[in-house]
Coordinates of C-alpha atoms and ligand atoms in Angstrom, one line a residue:
M1 CA 0.8 -6.3 26.0
N2 CA -1.4 -3.7 27.1
A3 CA -4.7 -2.4 25.6
G4 CA -6.3 -0.7 28.4
P5 CA -9.8 -0.9 29.5
W6 CA -11.8 0.5 26.9
L7 CA -12.7 -1.9 23.9
P8 CA -12.2 -5.8 23.0
V9 CA -9.5 -6.9 20.8
P10 CA -10.2 -7.1 17.9
P11 CA -12.8 -4.3 18.6
H12 CA -16.2 -5.2 17.1
G13 CA -16.3 -1.7 14.6
Y14 CA -14.3 1.2 15.4
G15 CA -11.5 1.4 17.4
G16 CA -8.1 2.4 16.4
I17 CA -5.5 1.1 18.8
E18 CA -7.3 -2.0 19.5
N19 CA -7.2 -2.9 15.9
V20 CA -3.4 -1.8 15.7
I21 CA -3.0 -4.2 18.7
A22 CA -4.9 -7.2 16.8
T23 CA -3.1 -6.4 14.2
L24 CA 0.4 -6.5 15.8
V25 CA -0.2 -9.5 18.3
P26 CA -0.7 -12.4 16.0
E27 CA 2.2 -11.5 13.9
L28 CA 4.4 -11.3 17.0
R29 CA 3.4 -14.6 18.1
R30 CA 4.5 -15.8 14.6
L31 CA 7.9 -14.6 15.2
G32 CA 8.0 -16.2 18.6
V33 CA 7.1 -13.7 21.1
E34 CA 5.0 -14.9 23.9
I35 CA 2.6 -12.4 24.7
V36 CA 0.2 -11.3 28.1
L37 CA -2.7 -9.6 26.8
A38 CA -3.8 -7.1 29.2
T39 CA -7.5 -6.1 28.2
V40 CA -11.1 -6.8 28.7
G41 CA -13.0 -10.0 29.6
D42 CA -14.8 -10.3 26.0
S43 CA -11.6 -9.9 24.0
E44 CA -11.1 -12.6 21.6
L45 CA -7.9 -12.0 20.2
P46 CA -5.7 -15.1 21.0
A47 CA -2.6 -14.8 23.3
E48 CA -0.8 -17.2 25.6
E49 CA -2.3 -15.5 28.4
R50 CA -5.3 -12.7 28.6
L51 CA -5.8 -10.7 31.9
A52 CA -8.8 -8.0 32.6
A53 CA -10.2 -6.3 35.1
Y54 CA -13.6 -6.0 33.3
P55 CA -15.7 -8.5 32.2
S56 CA -16.3 -6.0 28.8
G57 CA -15.1 -2.5 27.3
R58 CA -15.7 0.6 29.0
F59 CA -16.0 2.6 26.2
E60 CA -19.2 4.2 27.1
Q61 CA -17.5 5.9 30.2
L62 CA -14.9 7.6 28.2
Q63 CA -16.2 10.7 28.0
R64 CA -18.3 10.9 31.3
P65 CA -17.3 13.5 34.2
Y66 CA -13.5 12.6 35.7
N67 CA -14.9 12.3 39.0
Q68 CA -17.3 9.3 37.5
V69 CA -14.8 7.2 35.9
C70 CA -11.3 8.1 37.3
G71 CA -11.5 4.6 39.0
V72 CA -11.8 3.1 35.4
V73 CA -8.1 3.0 34.2
P74 CA -6.1 2.6 37.6
A75 CA -8.5 -1.0 38.1
H76 CA -6.9 -2.1 34.9
Q77 CA -3.7 -1.0 35.6
H78 CA -4.0 -2.2 39.0
A79 CA -4.2 -5.6 37.5
V80 CA -1.4 -5.4 35.1
V81 CA 1.0 -4.3 38.1
R82 CA 0.0 -7.3 40.2
R83 CA 0.3 -9.8 37.1
L84 CA 4.1 -8.4 37.3
D85 CA 4.6 -9.9 40.6
R86 CA 5.2 -13.2 39.1
G87 CA 8.8 -12.3 37.4
D88 CA 8.2 -13.9 34.0
I89 CA 7.3 -10.5 31.7
D90 CA 10.4 -9.4 29.5
L91 CA 9.2 -6.1 28.5
I92 CA 5.7 -4.3 28.8
H93 CA 4.4 -2.8 25.7
D94 CA 1.9 -0.1 26.6
H95 CA -1.1 1.6 24.7
V96 CA -2.8 3.7 27.4
E97 CA -3.0 7.2 27.4
A98 CA -0.9 9.4 29.7
A99 CA -1.8 6.5 32.6
G100 CA 0.2 4.0 31.2
L101 CA 3.0 6.1 30.7
T102 CA 3.2 7.2 34.3
M103 CA 2.7 3.4 35.4
L104 CA 5.6 2.5 33.6
A105 CA 7.4 5.0 34.9
G106 CA 6.3 4.3 38.9
L107 CA 7.4 0.8 38.9
G108 CA 10.3 -0.1 40.7
V109 CA 13.9 -0.4 39.4
D110 CA 13.4 -4.2 39.4
A111 CA 10.7 -4.1 37.1
P112 CA 10.6 -5.1 33.3
P113 CA 11.6 -2.5 30.9
G114 CA 8.7 -0.7 29.0
L115 CA 7.9 1.2 25.9
H116 CA 4.9 3.1 25.7
T117 CA 3.5 3.7 21.6
L118 CA 2.4 7.3 21.6
H119 CA -1.3 6.9 19.6
W120 CA -2.8 10.9 20.6
D121 CA -1.9 14.4 20.1
L122 CA 1.2 15.3 22.2
R123 CA -0.1 18.6 22.6
K124 CA -2.4 17.2 25.2
H125 CA -0.8 16.8 28.8
P126 CA 1.8 19.5 28.6
E127 CA 2.8 18.9 32.2
L128 CA 3.3 15.3 31.8
Y129 CA 4.9 15.1 28.5
G130 CA 7.0 18.4 29.0
T131 CA 8.5 16.9 32.2
F132 CA 8.5 13.3 31.8
N133 CA 11.5 11.5 33.5
G134 CA 11.3 7.6 33.1
G135 CA 14.7 6.8 33.8
S136 CA 16.2 4.4 31.3
R137 CA 14.2 1.7 31.9
V138 CA 11.0 3.6 29.8
R139 CA 10.9 4.6 26.2
V140 CA 8.3 5.4 23.9
N141 CA 7.7 5.4 20.1
G142 CA 5.5 7.3 17.9
V143 CA 3.1 6.7 15.1
S144 CA 4.8 8.8 12.6
A145 CA 7.8 10.9 12.5
D146 CA 5.8 14.5 12.2
Q147 CA 4.5 13.2 15.7
L148 CA 7.5 12.9 17.1
T149 CA 8.6 15.9 15.6
H150 CA 6.2 17.6 17.2
A151 CA 6.6 16.2 20.9
P152 CA 8.0 17.9 23.6
A153 CA 11.6 17.4 24.2
A154 CA 11.4 15.6 27.6
L155 CA 9.1 13.0 25.6
R156 CA 11.2 12.8 22.6
A157 CA 14.2 12.1 25.0
H158 CA 13.2 8.8 25.6
A159 CA 11.9 8.2 22.1
V160 CA 13.4 5.4 20.0
G161 CA 11.8 6.1 16.8
H162 CA 8.3 5.6 15.2
V163 CA 6.5 2.8 13.6
H164 CA 3.8 3.3 11.3
L165 CA 0.5 1.4 11.4
A166 CA -0.5 -1.7 9.8
T167 CA -3.9 -3.4 8.7
P168 CA -4.2 -7.3 8.1
L169 CA -5.7 -5.6 4.6
A170 CA -2.7 -4.7 3.5
D171 CA -1.8 -8.4 3.0
G172 CA -1.8 -9.2 -0.3
A173 CA -3.7 -6.2 -1.4
D174 CA -1.3 -6.1 -4.6
R175 CA -2.6 -9.4 -5.8
R176 CA -6.3 -8.9 -5.2
P177 CA -8.5 -7.8 -8.0
P178 CA -9.6 -4.2 -8.0
A179 CA -13.1 -3.3 -6.5
E180 CA -16.2 -1.9 -8.5
K181 CA -16.2 1.8 -7.6
G182 CA -19.0 3.9 -6.8
A183 CA -19.6 7.7 -6.9
Y184 CA -18.9 9.0 -3.8
A185 CA -16.4 9.9 -1.2
V186 CA -16.0 8.6 2.3
V187 CA -14.5 10.0 5.4
L188 CA -14.0 6.9 7.9
G189 CA -13.3 7.8 11.7
R190 CA -14.8 9.2 14.8
I191 CA -16.9 12.6 14.4
T192 CA -14.7 14.9 16.1
P193 CA -13.3 18.1 15.4
G194 CA -9.7 17.0 14.7
K195 CA -11.2 14.6 12.0
G196 CA -12.8 17.8 10.3
Q197 CA -16.2 16.3 9.1
D198 CA -17.7 19.9 9.2
L199 CA -15.2 20.6 6.2
A200 CA -16.0 17.4 4.5
V201 CA -20.0 17.9 4.9
R202 CA -19.5 21.7 3.5
L203 CA -17.1 21.0 0.6
A204 CA -19.7 18.0 -0.4
H205 CA -22.3 20.4 -0.9
A206 CA -20.7 23.4 -2.2
A207 CA -18.0 21.2 -4.8
G208 CA -20.9 18.7 -5.5
F209 CA -19.9 15.2 -4.4
D210 CA -21.7 12.6 -2.4
L211 CA -20.5 11.9 0.9
V212 CA -20.9 9.2 3.5
L213 CA -19.8 9.5 7.0
A214 CA -18.6 6.5 9.2
G215 CA -17.8 6.4 12.4
P216 CA -19.0 7.0 16.0
V217 CA -20.1 10.6 17.7
G218 CA -18.6 10.1 20.9
P219 CA -19.9 6.6 22.3
Y220 CA -23.1 6.6 20.2
Q221 CA -22.5 3.9 17.3
Q222 CA -25.9 4.5 15.8
P223 CA -28.1 7.1 14.8
A224 CA -30.8 6.0 16.9
D225 CA -28.6 5.9 19.9
L226 CA -27.9 9.7 19.5
E227 CA -31.5 10.3 20.7
A228 CA -30.6 9.5 24.6
A229 CA -27.1 11.1 23.6
D230 CA -25.4 14.0 26.6
P231 CA -25.7 17.3 24.7
Q232 CA -22.4 18.3 26.8
N233 CA -20.6 15.9 25.0
P234 CA -18.3 17.9 22.9
D235 CA -18.3 15.1 19.9
V236 CA -22.3 15.4 20.3
R237 CA -21.8 19.0 20.4
F238 CA -19.7 19.1 17.4
W239 CA -22.1 16.7 15.2
Q240 CA -25.3 18.9 16.1
E241 CA -23.9 22.4 15.6
K242 CA -21.3 21.7 12.8
V243 CA -22.2 18.5 10.5
A244 CA -25.7 17.3 11.0
P245 CA -27.4 20.5 9.5
H246 CA -25.6 19.5 6.2
V247 CA -26.3 15.8 6.6
D248 CA -29.3 15.4 4.4
G249 CA -29.4 11.8 3.9
D250 CA -29.3 12.1 0.1
R251 CA -25.9 14.6 -1.0
V252 CA -24.3 13.8 2.2
R253 CA -25.6 10.6 4.8
W254 CA -24.2 9.4 8.0
V255 CA -24.1 5.8 8.3
G256 CA -22.9 5.4 11.9
T257 CA -20.4 2.8 12.6
V258 CA -19.6 0.2 10.0
A259 CA -17.5 -2.6 10.7
G260 CA -16.2 -5.7 9.2
A261 CA -16.8 -6.5 5.6
D262 CA -19.1 -3.8 5.7
R263 CA -16.5 -1.2 6.3
D264 CA -14.4 -2.7 3.5
D265 CA -16.6 -2.6 0.7
L266 CA -17.9 0.8 1.8
V267 CA -14.2 2.1 1.5
A268 CA -13.4 -0.3 -1.2
A269 CA -16.0 1.3 -3.4
A270 CA -15.5 4.9 -2.8
Q271 CA -13.8 7.4 -5.2
A272 CA -11.6 8.7 -2.2
T273 CA -11.3 8.3 1.7
L274 CA -11.3 12.0 2.4
F275 CA -9.3 13.4 5.4
P276 CA -10.1 17.0 6.1
L277 CA -7.7 17.1 9.1
R278 CA -7.9 19.9 11.4
W279 CA -5.2 18.4 14.4
N280 CA -1.8 16.4 13.2
E281 CA -3.5 13.1 12.5
P282 CA -0.9 11.1 14.5
G283 CA -1.1 7.6 12.7
G284 CA -3.8 6.9 10.6
T285 CA -5.0 3.9 10.9
A286 CA -8.0 4.8 8.3
V287 CA -5.2 6.1 5.5
V288 CA -3.5 2.8 5.5
E289 CA -6.6 0.5 5.5
S290 CA -7.9 3.1 2.3
L291 CA -4.7 2.4 0.6
A292 CA -4.6 -1.4 1.2
L293 CA -8.4 -1.4 -0.3
G294 CA -7.0 0.6 -3.2
T295 CA -8.9 3.8 -2.5
P296 CA -6.9 7.1 -2.6
V297 CA -6.5 9.1 0.1
V298 CA -7.6 12.9 -0.3
G299 CA -6.7 15.2 2.8
I300 CA -5.2 18.0 4.2
A301 CA -1.3 17.5 4.1
R302 CA -0.8 17.5 7.9
G303 CA 0.3 15.1 10.9
C304 CA 0.8 11.9 9.2
L305 CA -0.6 12.4 6.0
P306 CA 2.6 13.3 3.6
E307 CA 4.4 10.4 5.3
L308 CA 1.8 7.9 4.2
V309 CA 0.6 9.2 1.2
E310 CA 2.3 10.1 -1.9
H311 CA 0.6 13.1 -4.0
G312 CA -0.2 12.0 -7.1
R313 CA 0.5 8.6 -6.6
T314 CA -1.4 7.3 -3.8
G315 CA -3.3 9.9 -3.2
L316 CA -4.1 13.6 -3.2
I317 CA -3.0 16.2 -0.4
T318 CA -3.0 19.8 0.1
T319 CA -2.8 22.3 2.7
D320 CA -5.7 24.6 1.3
D321 CA -9.0 23.8 2.9
E322 CA -10.9 24.8 -0.1
E323 CA -8.9 23.3 -3.2
L324 CA -10.1 19.8 -1.0
G325 CA -13.3 19.6 -3.0
E326 CA -11.7 19.8 -6.2
L327 CA -9.3 17.1 -5.3
V328 CA -12.2 14.4 -4.6
H329 CA -13.3 15.4 -8.1
A330 CA -9.7 14.5 -9.3
A331 CA -9.0 11.1 -7.2
G332 CA -9.8 9.3 -10.1
K333 CA -6.9 10.0 -11.8
I334 CA -5.3 8.0 -8.9
P335 CA -4.2 4.3 -10.3
E336 CA -6.0 2.4 -7.4
F337 CA -3.5 -0.6 -8.4
E338 CA -0.5 2.4 -6.4
C339 CA -2.2 2.4 -3.5
R340 CA -2.9 -1.5 -3.0
A341 CA 0.8 -2.2 -4.0
E342 CA 2.2 0.6 -1.9
A343 CA 0.1 -0.7 0.9
A344 CA 1.5 -4.3 0.5
R345 CA 4.9 -3.0 0.6
R346 CA 4.6 -0.6 3.7
F347 CA 1.5 -1.2 5.9
T348 CA 1.6 -5.3 6.4
P349 CA 1.4 -6.6 9.8
A350 CA 4.6 -8.4 9.2
V351 CA 6.5 -4.6 8.4
M352 CA 5.1 -3.5 11.6
A353 CA 5.8 -6.5 13.8
E354 CA 9.4 -6.4 12.6
A355 CA 9.8 -2.4 13.6
Y356 CA 8.4 -3.4 17.2
L357 CA 11.0 -6.1 17.6
S358 CA 13.6 -4.3 16.6
L359 CA 12.5 -1.1 19.0
Y360 CA 11.9 -4.0 21.9
E361 CA 15.6 -4.8 21.5
K362 CA 16.5 -1.3 21.3
V363 CA 14.2 -1.0 24.8
R364 CA 16.0 -3.9 26.5
T365 CA 19.1 -2.6 25.7
A366 CA 18.2 0.8 27.3
G367 CA 16.8 -1.0 30.4
H368 CA 19.8 -2.5 31.6
G369 CA 22.2 0.8 30.5
Ligands
UDP401 N1 -13.7 2.4 11.9 C1 -13.9 1.5 11.9 N2 -15.6 1.9 11.6 C2 -16.2 3.1 11.5 C3 -15.0 3.9 11.6 C4 -13.9 4.1 12.0 O1 -13.9 0.0 11.7 O2 -16.9 3.3 11.0 C5 -12.2 2.5 12.0 C6 -11.0 2.5 11.4 O3 -11.3 1.4 10.5 C7 -9.8 2.5 11.7 C8 -10.1 2.8 13.5 O4 -11.6 2.6 13.5 O5 -9.5 0.9 11.9 C9 -10.0 4.4 13.3 O6 -8.5 4.6 13.7 P1 -7.7 6.1 13.0 O7 -6.3 5.5 13.6 O8 -7.7 6.3 12.1 O9 -8.3 6.7 14.1 P2 -8.4 7.1 15.9 O10 -8.0 5.8 16.4 O11 -8.0 8.3 15.6 O12 -9.8 7.1 16.0

């Protein structure tokens, strides 16, 4: 299970991919799968074995100039490839953007088959995805059907299906008592143009609802960290130009990255979790977390949102930016129990792990073809 060199598993707050792996691995182990986890040294997720090229996550380097950081992923991948020499790995499940896919394709014919989970916007890297050929040993899966629909044909030819993301919060979500609701909406996620916090803050003022933004700006987790921020960082620019001018600390607040129980309480007490998407959100961990916590999802109907959210039952979705503000006010009519019950049915770790196990079988069969 290749989690990459960026963040520990589980992450201490933000970490979409690392959260998925932290959810998947325990469930696979319960099903009898032995896991070698390729991660960073301070990961705490139990596994049969952990390997790491770095003592801790390199997340703060993720958006640095290429010539400064181009060795980070290769150093990690090198450790993964060397571990294969022992010959006891049956399958590689890789989660490292772009480089993981090419690593799998570059392994020799005797290497184990590989499944690469596509967690990203597949319009990136067209020269790679548009020409990719991993032979019969490499397969990919999406995190939503919509994501694969938009994938280049060469990549789709390697696809074995999609698996929706899951959250441990979905376990028993239908049996938890409802949380007491506050009077605010929340946007949970990286503060970045695709996630549309600029639209959220504008609508909060225009439509008159209180809004809490939670999540990092690039590598900067808390407001104080931004004082020394790299002004060239694209997410910092987005924050400074498009979001911060509307954050008045009253109608709109930014609370930095929130983790653990604080994050769950913040989402559970919100009237709605807002997804003012400007990109085709591929998987949306935060979407399924919101449902599991009994908070309706309000957002732009694109990417994975229409697959995860049923309009009128577990949330309200629209293709019209301006209508979103009204939908936040209407979110109270969505029964919060429906959200929790839907999460308990569709987005539990067990559902996700069973789906991956069946993909592993497909990958192994293809690899022997
Ligand atoms: N997250 C968090 N604290 C924050 C913001 C985000 O714990 O302040 C978590 C969030 O709960 C989710 C993940 O980070 O589990 C974001 O994953 P998602 O797939 O929604 O977004 P992406 O991976 O694209 O950033």
